[in-house]
PDB file of C-alpha atoms and ligand atoms in Angstrom:
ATOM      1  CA  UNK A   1     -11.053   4.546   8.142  1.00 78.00           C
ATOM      2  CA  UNK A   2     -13.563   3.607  10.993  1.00 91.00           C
ATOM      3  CA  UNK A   3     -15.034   0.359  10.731  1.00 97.00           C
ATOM      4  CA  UNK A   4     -18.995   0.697   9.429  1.00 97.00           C
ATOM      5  CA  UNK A   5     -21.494  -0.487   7.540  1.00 97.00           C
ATOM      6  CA  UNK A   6     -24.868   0.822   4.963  1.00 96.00           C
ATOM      7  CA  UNK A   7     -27.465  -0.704   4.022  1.00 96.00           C
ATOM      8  CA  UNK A   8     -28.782   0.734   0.218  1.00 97.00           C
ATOM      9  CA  UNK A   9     -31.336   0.271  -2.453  1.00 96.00           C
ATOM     10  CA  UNK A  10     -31.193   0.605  -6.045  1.00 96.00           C
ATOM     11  CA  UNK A  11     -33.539   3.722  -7.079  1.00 95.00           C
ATOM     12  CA  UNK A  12     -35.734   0.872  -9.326  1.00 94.00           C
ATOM     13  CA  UNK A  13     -36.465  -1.063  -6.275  1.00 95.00           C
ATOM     14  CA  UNK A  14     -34.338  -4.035  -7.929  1.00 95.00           C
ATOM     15  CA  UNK A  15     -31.758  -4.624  -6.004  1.00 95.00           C
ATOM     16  CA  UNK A  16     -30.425  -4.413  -2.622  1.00 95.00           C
ATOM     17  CA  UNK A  17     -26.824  -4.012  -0.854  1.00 96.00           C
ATOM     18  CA  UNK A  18     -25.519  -4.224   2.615  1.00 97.00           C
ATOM     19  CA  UNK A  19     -21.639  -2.991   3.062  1.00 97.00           C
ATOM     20  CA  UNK A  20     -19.367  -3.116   5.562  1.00 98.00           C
ATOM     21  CA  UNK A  21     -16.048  -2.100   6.634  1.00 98.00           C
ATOM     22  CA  UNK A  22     -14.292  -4.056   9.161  1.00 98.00           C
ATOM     23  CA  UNK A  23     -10.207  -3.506   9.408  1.00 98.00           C
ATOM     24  CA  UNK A  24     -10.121  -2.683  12.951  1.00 98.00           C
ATOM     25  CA  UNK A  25     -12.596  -5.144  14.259  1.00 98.00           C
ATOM     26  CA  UNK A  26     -10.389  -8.040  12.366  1.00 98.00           C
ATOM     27  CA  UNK A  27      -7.633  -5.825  13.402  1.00 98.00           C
ATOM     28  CA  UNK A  28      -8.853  -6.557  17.348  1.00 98.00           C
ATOM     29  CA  UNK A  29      -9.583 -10.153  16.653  1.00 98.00           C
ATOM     30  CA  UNK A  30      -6.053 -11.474  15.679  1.00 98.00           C
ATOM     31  CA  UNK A  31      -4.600  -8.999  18.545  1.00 97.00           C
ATOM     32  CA  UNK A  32      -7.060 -10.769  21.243  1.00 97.00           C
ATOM     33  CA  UNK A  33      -6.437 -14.345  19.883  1.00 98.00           C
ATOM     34  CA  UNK A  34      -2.934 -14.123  18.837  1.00 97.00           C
ATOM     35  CA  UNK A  35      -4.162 -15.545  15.066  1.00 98.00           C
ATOM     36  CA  UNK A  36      -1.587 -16.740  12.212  1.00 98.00           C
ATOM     37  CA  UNK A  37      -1.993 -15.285   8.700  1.00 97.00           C
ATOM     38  CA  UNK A  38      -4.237 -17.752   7.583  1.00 97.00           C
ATOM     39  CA  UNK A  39      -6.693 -17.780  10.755  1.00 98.00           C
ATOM     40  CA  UNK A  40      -6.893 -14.319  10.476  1.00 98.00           C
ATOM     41  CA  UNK A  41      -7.957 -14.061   6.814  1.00 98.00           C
ATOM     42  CA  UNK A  42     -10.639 -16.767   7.863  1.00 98.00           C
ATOM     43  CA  UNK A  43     -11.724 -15.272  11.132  1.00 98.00           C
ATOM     44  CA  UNK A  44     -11.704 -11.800   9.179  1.00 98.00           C
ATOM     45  CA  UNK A  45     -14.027 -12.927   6.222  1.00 98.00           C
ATOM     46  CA  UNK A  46     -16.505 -14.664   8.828  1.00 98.00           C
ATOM     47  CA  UNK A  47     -16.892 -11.883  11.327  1.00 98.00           C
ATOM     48  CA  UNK A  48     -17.639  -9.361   8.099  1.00 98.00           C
ATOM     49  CA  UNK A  49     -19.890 -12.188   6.754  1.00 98.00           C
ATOM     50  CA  UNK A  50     -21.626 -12.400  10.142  1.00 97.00           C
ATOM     51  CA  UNK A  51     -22.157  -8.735  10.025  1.00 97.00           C
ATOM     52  CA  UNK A  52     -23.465  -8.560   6.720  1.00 97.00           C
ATOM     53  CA  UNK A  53     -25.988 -10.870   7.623  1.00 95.00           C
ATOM     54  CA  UNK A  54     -27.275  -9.740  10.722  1.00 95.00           C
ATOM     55  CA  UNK A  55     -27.829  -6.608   8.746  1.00 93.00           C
ATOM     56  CA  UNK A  56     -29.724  -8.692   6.073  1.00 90.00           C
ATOM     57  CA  UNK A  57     -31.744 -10.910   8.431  1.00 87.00           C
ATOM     58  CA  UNK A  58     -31.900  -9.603  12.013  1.00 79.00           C
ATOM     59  CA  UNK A  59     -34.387  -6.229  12.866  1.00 79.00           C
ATOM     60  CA  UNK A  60     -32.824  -7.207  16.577  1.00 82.00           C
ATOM     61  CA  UNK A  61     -31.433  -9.766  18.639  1.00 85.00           C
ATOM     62  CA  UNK A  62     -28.329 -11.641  16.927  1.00 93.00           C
ATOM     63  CA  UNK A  63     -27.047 -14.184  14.317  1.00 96.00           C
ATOM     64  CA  UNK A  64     -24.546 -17.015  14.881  1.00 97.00           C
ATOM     65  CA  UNK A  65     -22.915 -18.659  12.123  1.00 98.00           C
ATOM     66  CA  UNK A  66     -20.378 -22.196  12.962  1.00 98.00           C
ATOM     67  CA  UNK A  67     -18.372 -23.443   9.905  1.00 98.00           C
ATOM     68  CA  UNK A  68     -17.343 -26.734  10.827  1.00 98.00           C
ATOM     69  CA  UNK A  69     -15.336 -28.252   8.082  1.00 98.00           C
ATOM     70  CA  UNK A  70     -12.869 -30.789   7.882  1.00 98.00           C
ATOM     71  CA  UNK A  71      -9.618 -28.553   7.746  1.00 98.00           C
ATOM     72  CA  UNK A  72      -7.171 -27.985  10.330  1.00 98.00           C
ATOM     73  CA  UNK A  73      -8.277 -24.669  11.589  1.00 98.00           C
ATOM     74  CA  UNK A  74     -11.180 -26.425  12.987  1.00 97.00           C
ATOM     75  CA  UNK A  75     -14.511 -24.951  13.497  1.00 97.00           C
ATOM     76  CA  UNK A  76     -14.974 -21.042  13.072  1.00 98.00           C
ATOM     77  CA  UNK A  77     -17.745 -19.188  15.338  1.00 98.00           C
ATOM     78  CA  UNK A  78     -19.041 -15.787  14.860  1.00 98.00           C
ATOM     79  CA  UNK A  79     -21.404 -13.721  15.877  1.00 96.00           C
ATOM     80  CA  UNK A  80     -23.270 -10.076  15.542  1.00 97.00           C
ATOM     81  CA  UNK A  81     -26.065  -8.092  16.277  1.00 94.00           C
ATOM     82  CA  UNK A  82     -27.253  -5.452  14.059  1.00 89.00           C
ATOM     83  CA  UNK A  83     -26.669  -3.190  16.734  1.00 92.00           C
ATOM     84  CA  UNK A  84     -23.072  -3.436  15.151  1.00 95.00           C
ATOM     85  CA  UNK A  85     -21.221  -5.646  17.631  1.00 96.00           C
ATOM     86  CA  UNK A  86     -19.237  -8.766  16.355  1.00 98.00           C
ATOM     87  CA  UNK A  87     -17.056 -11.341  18.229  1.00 98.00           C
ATOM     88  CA  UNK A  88     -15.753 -14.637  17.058  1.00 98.00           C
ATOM     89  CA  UNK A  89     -12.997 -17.035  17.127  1.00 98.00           C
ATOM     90  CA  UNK A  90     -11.824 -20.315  15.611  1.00 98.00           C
ATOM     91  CA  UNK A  91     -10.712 -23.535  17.019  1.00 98.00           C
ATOM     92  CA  UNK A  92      -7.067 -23.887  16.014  1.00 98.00           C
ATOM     93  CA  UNK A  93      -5.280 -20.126  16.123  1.00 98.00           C
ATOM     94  CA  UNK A  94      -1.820 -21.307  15.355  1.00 97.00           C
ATOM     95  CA  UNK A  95      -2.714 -22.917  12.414  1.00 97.00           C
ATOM     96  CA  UNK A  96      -0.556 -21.659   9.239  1.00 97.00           C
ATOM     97  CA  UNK A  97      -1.264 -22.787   5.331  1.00 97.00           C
ATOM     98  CA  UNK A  98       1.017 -21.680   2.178  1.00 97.00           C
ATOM     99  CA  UNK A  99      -0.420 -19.671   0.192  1.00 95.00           C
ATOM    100  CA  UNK A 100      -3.338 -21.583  -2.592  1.00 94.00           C
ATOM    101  CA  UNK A 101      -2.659 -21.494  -6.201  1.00 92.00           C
ATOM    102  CA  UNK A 102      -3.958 -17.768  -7.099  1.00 90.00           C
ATOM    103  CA  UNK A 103      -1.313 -16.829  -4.177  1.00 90.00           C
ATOM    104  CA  UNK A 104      -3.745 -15.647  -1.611  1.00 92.00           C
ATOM    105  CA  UNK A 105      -4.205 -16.901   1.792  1.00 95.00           C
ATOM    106  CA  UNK A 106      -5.757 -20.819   1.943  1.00 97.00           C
ATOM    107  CA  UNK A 107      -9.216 -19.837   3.757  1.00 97.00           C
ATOM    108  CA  UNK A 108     -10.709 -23.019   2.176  1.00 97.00           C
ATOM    109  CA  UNK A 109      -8.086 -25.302   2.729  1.00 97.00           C
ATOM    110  CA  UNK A 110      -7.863 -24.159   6.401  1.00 98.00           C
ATOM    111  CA  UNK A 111     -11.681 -24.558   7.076  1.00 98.00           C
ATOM    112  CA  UNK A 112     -12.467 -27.277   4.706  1.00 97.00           C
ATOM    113  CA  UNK A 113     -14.699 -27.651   1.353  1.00 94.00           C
ATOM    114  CA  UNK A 114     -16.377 -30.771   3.558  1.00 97.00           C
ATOM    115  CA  UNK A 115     -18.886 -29.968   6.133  1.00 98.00           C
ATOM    116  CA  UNK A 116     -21.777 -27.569   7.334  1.00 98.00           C
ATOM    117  CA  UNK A 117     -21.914 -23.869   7.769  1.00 98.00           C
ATOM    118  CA  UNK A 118     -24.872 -23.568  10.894  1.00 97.00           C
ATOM    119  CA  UNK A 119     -27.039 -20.334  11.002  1.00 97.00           C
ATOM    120  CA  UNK A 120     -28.523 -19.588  13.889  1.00 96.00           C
ATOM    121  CA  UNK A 121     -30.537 -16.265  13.896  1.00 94.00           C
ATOM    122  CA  UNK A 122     -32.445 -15.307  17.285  1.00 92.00           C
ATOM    123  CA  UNK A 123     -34.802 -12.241  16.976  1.00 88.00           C
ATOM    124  CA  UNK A 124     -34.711 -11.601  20.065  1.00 84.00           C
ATOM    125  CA  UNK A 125     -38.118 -12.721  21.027  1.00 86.00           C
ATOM    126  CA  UNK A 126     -39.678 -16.574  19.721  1.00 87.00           C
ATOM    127  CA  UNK A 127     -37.935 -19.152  19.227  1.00 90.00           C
ATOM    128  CA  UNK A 128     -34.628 -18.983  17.287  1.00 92.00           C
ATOM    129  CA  UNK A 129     -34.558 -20.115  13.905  1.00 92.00           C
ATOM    130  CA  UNK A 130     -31.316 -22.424  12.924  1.00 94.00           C
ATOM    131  CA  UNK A 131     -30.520 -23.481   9.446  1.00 94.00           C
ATOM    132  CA  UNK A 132     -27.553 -25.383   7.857  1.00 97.00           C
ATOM    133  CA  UNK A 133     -26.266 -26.113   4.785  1.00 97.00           C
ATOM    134  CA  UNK A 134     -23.139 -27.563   3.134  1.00 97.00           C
ATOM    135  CA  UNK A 135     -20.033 -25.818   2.989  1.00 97.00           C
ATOM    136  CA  UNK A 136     -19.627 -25.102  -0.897  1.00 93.00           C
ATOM    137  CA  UNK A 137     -15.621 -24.712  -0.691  1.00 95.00           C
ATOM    138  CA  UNK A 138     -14.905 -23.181   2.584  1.00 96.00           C
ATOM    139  CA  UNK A 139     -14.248 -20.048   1.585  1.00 97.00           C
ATOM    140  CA  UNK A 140     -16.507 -18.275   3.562  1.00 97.00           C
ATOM    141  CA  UNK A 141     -18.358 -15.935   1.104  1.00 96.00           C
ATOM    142  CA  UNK A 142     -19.595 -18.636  -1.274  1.00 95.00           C
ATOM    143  CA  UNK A 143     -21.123 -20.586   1.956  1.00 96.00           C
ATOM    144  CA  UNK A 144     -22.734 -17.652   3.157  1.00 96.00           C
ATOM    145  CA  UNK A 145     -24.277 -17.279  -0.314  1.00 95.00           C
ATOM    146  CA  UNK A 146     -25.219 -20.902  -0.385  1.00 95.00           C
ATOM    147  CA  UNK A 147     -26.895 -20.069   3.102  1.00 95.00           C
ATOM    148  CA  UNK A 148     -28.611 -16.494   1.900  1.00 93.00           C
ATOM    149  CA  UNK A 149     -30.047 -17.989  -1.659  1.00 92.00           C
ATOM    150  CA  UNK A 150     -31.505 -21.130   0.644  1.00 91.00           C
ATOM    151  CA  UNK A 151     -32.753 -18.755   3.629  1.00 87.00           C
ATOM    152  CA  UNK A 152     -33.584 -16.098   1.570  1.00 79.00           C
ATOM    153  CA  UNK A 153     -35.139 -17.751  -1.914  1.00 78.00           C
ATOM    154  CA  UNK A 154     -33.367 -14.604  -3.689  1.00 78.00           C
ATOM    155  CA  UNK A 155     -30.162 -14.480  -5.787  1.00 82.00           C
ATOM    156  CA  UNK A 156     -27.268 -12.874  -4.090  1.00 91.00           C
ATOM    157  CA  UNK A 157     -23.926 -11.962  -4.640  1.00 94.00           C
ATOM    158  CA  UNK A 158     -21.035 -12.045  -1.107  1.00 96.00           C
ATOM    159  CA  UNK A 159     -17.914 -10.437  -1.444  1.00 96.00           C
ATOM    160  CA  UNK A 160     -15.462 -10.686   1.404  1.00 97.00           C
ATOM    161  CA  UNK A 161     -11.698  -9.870   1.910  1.00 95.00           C
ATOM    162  CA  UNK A 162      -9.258  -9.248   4.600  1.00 96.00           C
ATOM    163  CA  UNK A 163      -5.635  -7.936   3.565  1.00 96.00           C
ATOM    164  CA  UNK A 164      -2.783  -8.868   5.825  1.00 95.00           C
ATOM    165  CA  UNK A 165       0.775  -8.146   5.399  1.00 94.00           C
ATOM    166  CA  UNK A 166       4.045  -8.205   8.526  1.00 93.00           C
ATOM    167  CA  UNK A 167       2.267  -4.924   9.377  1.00 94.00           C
ATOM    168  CA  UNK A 168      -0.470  -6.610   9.676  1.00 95.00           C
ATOM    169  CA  UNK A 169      -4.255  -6.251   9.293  1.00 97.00           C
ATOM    170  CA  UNK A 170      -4.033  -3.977   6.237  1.00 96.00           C
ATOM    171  CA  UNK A 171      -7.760  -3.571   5.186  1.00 97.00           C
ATOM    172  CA  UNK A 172     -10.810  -6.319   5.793  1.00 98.00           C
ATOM    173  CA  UNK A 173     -14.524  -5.470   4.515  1.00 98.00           C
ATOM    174  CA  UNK A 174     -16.951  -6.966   1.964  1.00 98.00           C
ATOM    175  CA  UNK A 175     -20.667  -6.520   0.750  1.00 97.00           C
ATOM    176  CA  UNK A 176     -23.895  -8.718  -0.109  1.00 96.00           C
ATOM    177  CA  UNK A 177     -26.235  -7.687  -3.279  1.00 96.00           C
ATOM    178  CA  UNK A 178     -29.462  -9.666  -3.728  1.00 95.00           C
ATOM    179  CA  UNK A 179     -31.845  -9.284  -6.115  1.00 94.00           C
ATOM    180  CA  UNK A 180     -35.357  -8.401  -5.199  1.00 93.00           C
ATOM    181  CA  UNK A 181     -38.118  -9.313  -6.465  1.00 92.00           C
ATOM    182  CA  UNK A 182     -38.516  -6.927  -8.997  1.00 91.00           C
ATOM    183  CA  UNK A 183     -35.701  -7.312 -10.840  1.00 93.00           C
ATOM    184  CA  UNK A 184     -34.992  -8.142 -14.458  1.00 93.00           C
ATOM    185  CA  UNK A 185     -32.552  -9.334 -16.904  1.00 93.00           C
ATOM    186  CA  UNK A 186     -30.966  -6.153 -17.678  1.00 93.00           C
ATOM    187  CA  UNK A 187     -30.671  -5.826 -13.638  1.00 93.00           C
ATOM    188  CA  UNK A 188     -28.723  -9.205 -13.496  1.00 92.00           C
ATOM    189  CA  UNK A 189     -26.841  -8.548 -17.053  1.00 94.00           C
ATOM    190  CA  UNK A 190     -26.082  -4.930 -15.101  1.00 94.00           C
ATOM    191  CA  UNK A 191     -25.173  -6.342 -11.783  1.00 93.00           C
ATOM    192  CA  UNK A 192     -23.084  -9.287 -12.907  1.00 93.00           C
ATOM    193  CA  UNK A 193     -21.044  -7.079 -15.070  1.00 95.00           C
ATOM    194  CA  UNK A 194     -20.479  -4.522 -11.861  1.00 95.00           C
ATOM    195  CA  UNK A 195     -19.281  -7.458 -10.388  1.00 93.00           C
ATOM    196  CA  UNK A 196     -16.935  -9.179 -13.198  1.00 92.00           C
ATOM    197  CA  UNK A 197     -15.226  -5.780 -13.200  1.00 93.00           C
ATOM    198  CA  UNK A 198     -15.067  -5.116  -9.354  1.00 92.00           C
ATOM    199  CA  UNK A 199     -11.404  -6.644  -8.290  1.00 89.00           C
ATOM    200  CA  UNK A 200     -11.379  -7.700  -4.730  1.00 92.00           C
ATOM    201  CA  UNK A 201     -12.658  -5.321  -1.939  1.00 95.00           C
ATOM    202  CA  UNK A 202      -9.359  -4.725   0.026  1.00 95.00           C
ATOM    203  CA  UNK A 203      -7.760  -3.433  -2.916  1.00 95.00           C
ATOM    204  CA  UNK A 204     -10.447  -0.390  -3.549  1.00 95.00           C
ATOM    205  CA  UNK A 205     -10.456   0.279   0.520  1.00 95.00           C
ATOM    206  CA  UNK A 206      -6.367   0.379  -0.544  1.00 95.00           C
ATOM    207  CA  UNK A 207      -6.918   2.619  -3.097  1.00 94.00           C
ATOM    208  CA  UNK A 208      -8.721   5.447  -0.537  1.00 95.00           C
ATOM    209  CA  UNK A 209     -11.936   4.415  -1.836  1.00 95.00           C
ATOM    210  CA  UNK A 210     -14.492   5.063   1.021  1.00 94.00           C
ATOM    211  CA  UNK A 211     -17.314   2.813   1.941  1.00 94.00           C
ATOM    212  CA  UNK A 212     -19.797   5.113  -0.371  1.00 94.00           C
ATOM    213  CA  UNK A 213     -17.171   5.218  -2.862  1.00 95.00           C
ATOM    214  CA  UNK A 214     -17.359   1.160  -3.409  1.00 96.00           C
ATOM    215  CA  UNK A 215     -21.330   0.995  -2.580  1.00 96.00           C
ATOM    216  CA  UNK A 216     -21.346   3.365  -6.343  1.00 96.00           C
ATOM    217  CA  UNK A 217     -18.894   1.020  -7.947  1.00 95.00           C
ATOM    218  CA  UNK A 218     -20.272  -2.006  -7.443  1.00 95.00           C
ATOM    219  CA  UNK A 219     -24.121  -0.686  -8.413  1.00 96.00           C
ATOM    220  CA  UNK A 220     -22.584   1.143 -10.874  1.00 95.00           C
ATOM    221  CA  UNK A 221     -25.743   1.910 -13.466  1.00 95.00           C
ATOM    222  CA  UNK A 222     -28.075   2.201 -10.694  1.00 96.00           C
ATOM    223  CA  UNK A 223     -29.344   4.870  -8.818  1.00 96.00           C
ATOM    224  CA  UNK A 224     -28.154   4.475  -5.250  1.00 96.00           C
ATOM    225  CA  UNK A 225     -30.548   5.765  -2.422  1.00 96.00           C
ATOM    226  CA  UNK A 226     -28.873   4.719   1.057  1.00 94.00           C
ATOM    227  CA  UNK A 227     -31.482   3.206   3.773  1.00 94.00           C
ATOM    228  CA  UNK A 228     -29.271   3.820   6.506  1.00 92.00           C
ATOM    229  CA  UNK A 229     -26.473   5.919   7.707  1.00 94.00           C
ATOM    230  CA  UNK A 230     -23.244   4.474   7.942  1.00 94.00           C
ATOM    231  CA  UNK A 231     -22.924   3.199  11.362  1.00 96.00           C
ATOM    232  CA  UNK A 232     -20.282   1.816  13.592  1.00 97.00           C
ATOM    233  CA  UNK A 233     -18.976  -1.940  14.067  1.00 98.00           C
ATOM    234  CA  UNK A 234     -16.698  -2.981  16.797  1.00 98.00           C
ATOM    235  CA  UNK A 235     -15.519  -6.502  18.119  1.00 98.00           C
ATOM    236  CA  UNK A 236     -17.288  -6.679  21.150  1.00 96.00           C
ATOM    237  CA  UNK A 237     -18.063  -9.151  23.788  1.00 95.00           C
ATOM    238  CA  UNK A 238     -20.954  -9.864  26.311  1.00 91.00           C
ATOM    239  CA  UNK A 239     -18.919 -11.850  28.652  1.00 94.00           C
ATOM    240  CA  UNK A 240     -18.414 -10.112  32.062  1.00 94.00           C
ATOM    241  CA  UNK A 241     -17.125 -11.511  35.185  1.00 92.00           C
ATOM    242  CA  UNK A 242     -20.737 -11.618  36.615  1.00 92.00           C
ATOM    243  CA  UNK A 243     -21.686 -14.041  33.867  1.00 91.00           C
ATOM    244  CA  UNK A 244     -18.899 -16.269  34.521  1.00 92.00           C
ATOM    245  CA  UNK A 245     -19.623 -16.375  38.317  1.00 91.00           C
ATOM    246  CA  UNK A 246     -23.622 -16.949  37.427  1.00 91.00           C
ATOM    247  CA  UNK A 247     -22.268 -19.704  35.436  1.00 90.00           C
ATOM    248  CA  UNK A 248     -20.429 -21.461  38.239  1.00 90.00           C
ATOM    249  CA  UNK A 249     -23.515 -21.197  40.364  1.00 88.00           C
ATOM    250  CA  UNK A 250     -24.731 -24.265  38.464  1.00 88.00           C
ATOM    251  CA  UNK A 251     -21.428 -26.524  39.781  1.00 89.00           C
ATOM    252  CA  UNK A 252     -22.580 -28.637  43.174  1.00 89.00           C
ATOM    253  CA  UNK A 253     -21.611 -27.887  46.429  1.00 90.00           C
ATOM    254  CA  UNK A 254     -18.377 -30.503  46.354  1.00 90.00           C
ATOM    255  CA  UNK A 255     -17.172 -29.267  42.965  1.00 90.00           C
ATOM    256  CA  UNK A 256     -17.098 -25.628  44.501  1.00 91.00           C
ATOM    257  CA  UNK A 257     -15.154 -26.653  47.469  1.00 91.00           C
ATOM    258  CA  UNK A 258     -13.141 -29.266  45.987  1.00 91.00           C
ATOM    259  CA  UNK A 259     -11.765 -26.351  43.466  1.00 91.00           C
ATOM    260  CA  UNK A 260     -11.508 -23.504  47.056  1.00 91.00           C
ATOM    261  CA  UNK A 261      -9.535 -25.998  48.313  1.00 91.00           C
ATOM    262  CA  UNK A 262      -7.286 -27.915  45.827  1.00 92.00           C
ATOM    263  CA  UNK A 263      -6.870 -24.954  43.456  1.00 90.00           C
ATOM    264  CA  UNK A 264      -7.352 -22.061  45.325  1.00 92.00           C
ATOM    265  CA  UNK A 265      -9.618 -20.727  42.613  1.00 92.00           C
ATOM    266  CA  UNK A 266     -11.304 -20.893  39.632  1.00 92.00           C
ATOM    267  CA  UNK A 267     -10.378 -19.439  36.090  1.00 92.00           C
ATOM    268  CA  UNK A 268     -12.559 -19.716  32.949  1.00 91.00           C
ATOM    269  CA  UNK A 269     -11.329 -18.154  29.513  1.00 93.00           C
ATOM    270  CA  UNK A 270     -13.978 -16.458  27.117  1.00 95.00           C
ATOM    271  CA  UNK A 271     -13.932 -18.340  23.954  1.00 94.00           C
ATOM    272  CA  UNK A 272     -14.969 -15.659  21.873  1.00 96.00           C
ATOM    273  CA  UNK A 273     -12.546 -12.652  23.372  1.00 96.00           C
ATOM    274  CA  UNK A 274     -10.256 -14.547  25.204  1.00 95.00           C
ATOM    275  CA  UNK A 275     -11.116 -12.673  28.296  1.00 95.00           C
ATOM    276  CA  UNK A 276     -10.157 -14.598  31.636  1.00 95.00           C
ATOM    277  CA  UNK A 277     -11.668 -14.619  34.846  1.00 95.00           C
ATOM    278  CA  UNK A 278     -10.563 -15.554  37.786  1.00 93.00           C
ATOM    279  CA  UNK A 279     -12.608 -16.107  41.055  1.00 92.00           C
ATOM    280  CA  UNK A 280     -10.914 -16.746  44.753  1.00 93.00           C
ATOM    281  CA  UNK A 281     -10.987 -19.552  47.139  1.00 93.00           C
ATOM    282  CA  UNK A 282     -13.351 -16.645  49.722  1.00 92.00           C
ATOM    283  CA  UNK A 283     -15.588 -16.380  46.732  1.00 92.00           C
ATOM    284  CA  UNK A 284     -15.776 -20.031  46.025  1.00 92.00           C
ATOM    285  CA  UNK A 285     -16.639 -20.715  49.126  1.00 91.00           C
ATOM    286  CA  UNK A 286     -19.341 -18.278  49.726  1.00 90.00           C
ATOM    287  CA  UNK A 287     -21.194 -19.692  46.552  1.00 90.00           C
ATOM    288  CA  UNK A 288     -21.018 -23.198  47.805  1.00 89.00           C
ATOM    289  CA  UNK A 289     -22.485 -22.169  51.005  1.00 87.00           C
ATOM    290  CA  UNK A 290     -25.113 -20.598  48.933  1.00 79.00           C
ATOM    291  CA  UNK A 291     -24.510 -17.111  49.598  1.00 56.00           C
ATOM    292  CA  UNK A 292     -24.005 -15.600  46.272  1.00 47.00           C
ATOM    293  CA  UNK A 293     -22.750 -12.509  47.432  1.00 49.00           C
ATOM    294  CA  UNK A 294     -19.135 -11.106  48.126  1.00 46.00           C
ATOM    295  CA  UNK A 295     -15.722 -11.095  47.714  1.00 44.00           C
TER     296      UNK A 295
HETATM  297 ZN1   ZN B 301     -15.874 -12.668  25.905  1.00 65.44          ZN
END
């Protein structure tokens, strides 16, 4: 299955649902950052979560969301537009947990149940708007829903998975509901029983169970009118080797020839792809005579 994602809203106007789809991009993720088992069912809930609610919150422009939590993985960064392009990474990529209690992978452990989750969402135009909250265990979905029913004053419901076996990234997706303003108590009593029910998400997208497919079962009892089509997310980053030489351009003069000249070059490493540049000593040197241009 492509990776994608549909917004929909129930036929009574009470309640709303963003979807999403996401094995390759988490797929892509643990490839580019060489992530254990446990990073990647972190990395993978975050960067679904981060798509989700760019789709929720952002017309344009983007949304970053830092856990930083006392666990040994370190702080987790994502980011997406809701153009559909997501990159992310966390500090620690090595870092393997056994399994929690109810045998799945130990996402909260890893990140921490101590700590913040920052929101930063930037419309593209204005000032961007940053928000933080505490991290309610860590486990990614229940922090974004801390964030969403703070941000958003509405009641919502985040579901996020990511199944991994030695074959790897098996199936990864999730959804947010939120009840709109409308709603009543047969739409929570409705919704909340849709939701006891549901299972986790990677086992439906296991069962062949297409994105529309779980969209019906989880607002089962509703009529279900789609507000968008499904469209594509990818991992995708805006680093570029331009950028990286733009951002040397801000070194002095002596830090651009000490590096020509005692390492030959200079190399910077994308944090969120893991791309690496590297720029030569001819290059180097042009920029600390102030050319800019060449090699
Ligand atoms: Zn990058």
């Amino acid at each position: 299955m492509e990776d994608g994602i549909v917004k929909a809203i129930s036929g009574d106007g009470t309640i709303r649902a963003v979807i999403a789809t996401t094995t390759n991009l988490v797929a892509e993720a643990r490839r580019r950052h060489g992530l254990s088992y446990t990073a990647t069912a972190a990395l993978g809930r975050a960067l679904t979560g981060a798509a989700l609610v760019a789709s929720v919150v952002a017309k344009r422009g983007q949304v970053t969301m830092k856990f930083q939590g006392n666990g040994p993985l370190g702080k987790v960064v994502v980011d997406a537009s809701p153009k559909g392009t997501v990159r992310g990474y966390v500090e620690n990529p090595q870092v393997e947990l056994p399994l929690n209690s109810l045998g799945n992978f130990d996402v909260g452990g890893a990140i921490g149940n101590t700590g913040y989750l920052h929101v930063t969402v930037d419309h593209g135009f204005g000032l961007p708007c940053s928000s933080t909250v505490e991290l309610s265990s860590g486990e990614v979905g229940e922090d974004i829903n801390r964030y969403l029913v703070n941000s958003e004053q509405a009641g919502s419901v985040v579901i996020l998975g990511t199944h991994l076996s030695a074959k790897g990234v098996e199936a990864a997706g999730g959804l947010i509901v939120q009840l709109l303003p409308d709603h009543t108590e047969d739409t929570i009593c409705k919704i909340e029983n849709n939701i006891t029910t549901f299972g986790t998400f990677t086992f439906l997208m296991r069962r062949g169970m297409s994105l529309d497919d779980i969209l019906r079962r989880v607002l089962q009892g509703f009529e279900v009118q789609p507000l968008t089509d499904i469209e594509p997310l990818s991992f995708s980053c805006k680093c570029t080797r331009e950028r990286f030489i733009e951002a040397l351009k801000v070194l002095d003069k002596q830090d651009l020839l000490a590096m020509a000249e005692e390492e030959g070059q200079a190399e910077g490493r994308c944090h969120f792809c893991n791309a690496t540049y590297q720029v030569g000593r001819d290059r180097l040197l042009d920029l600390a005579d102030g050319y800019g241009q060449g090699g």
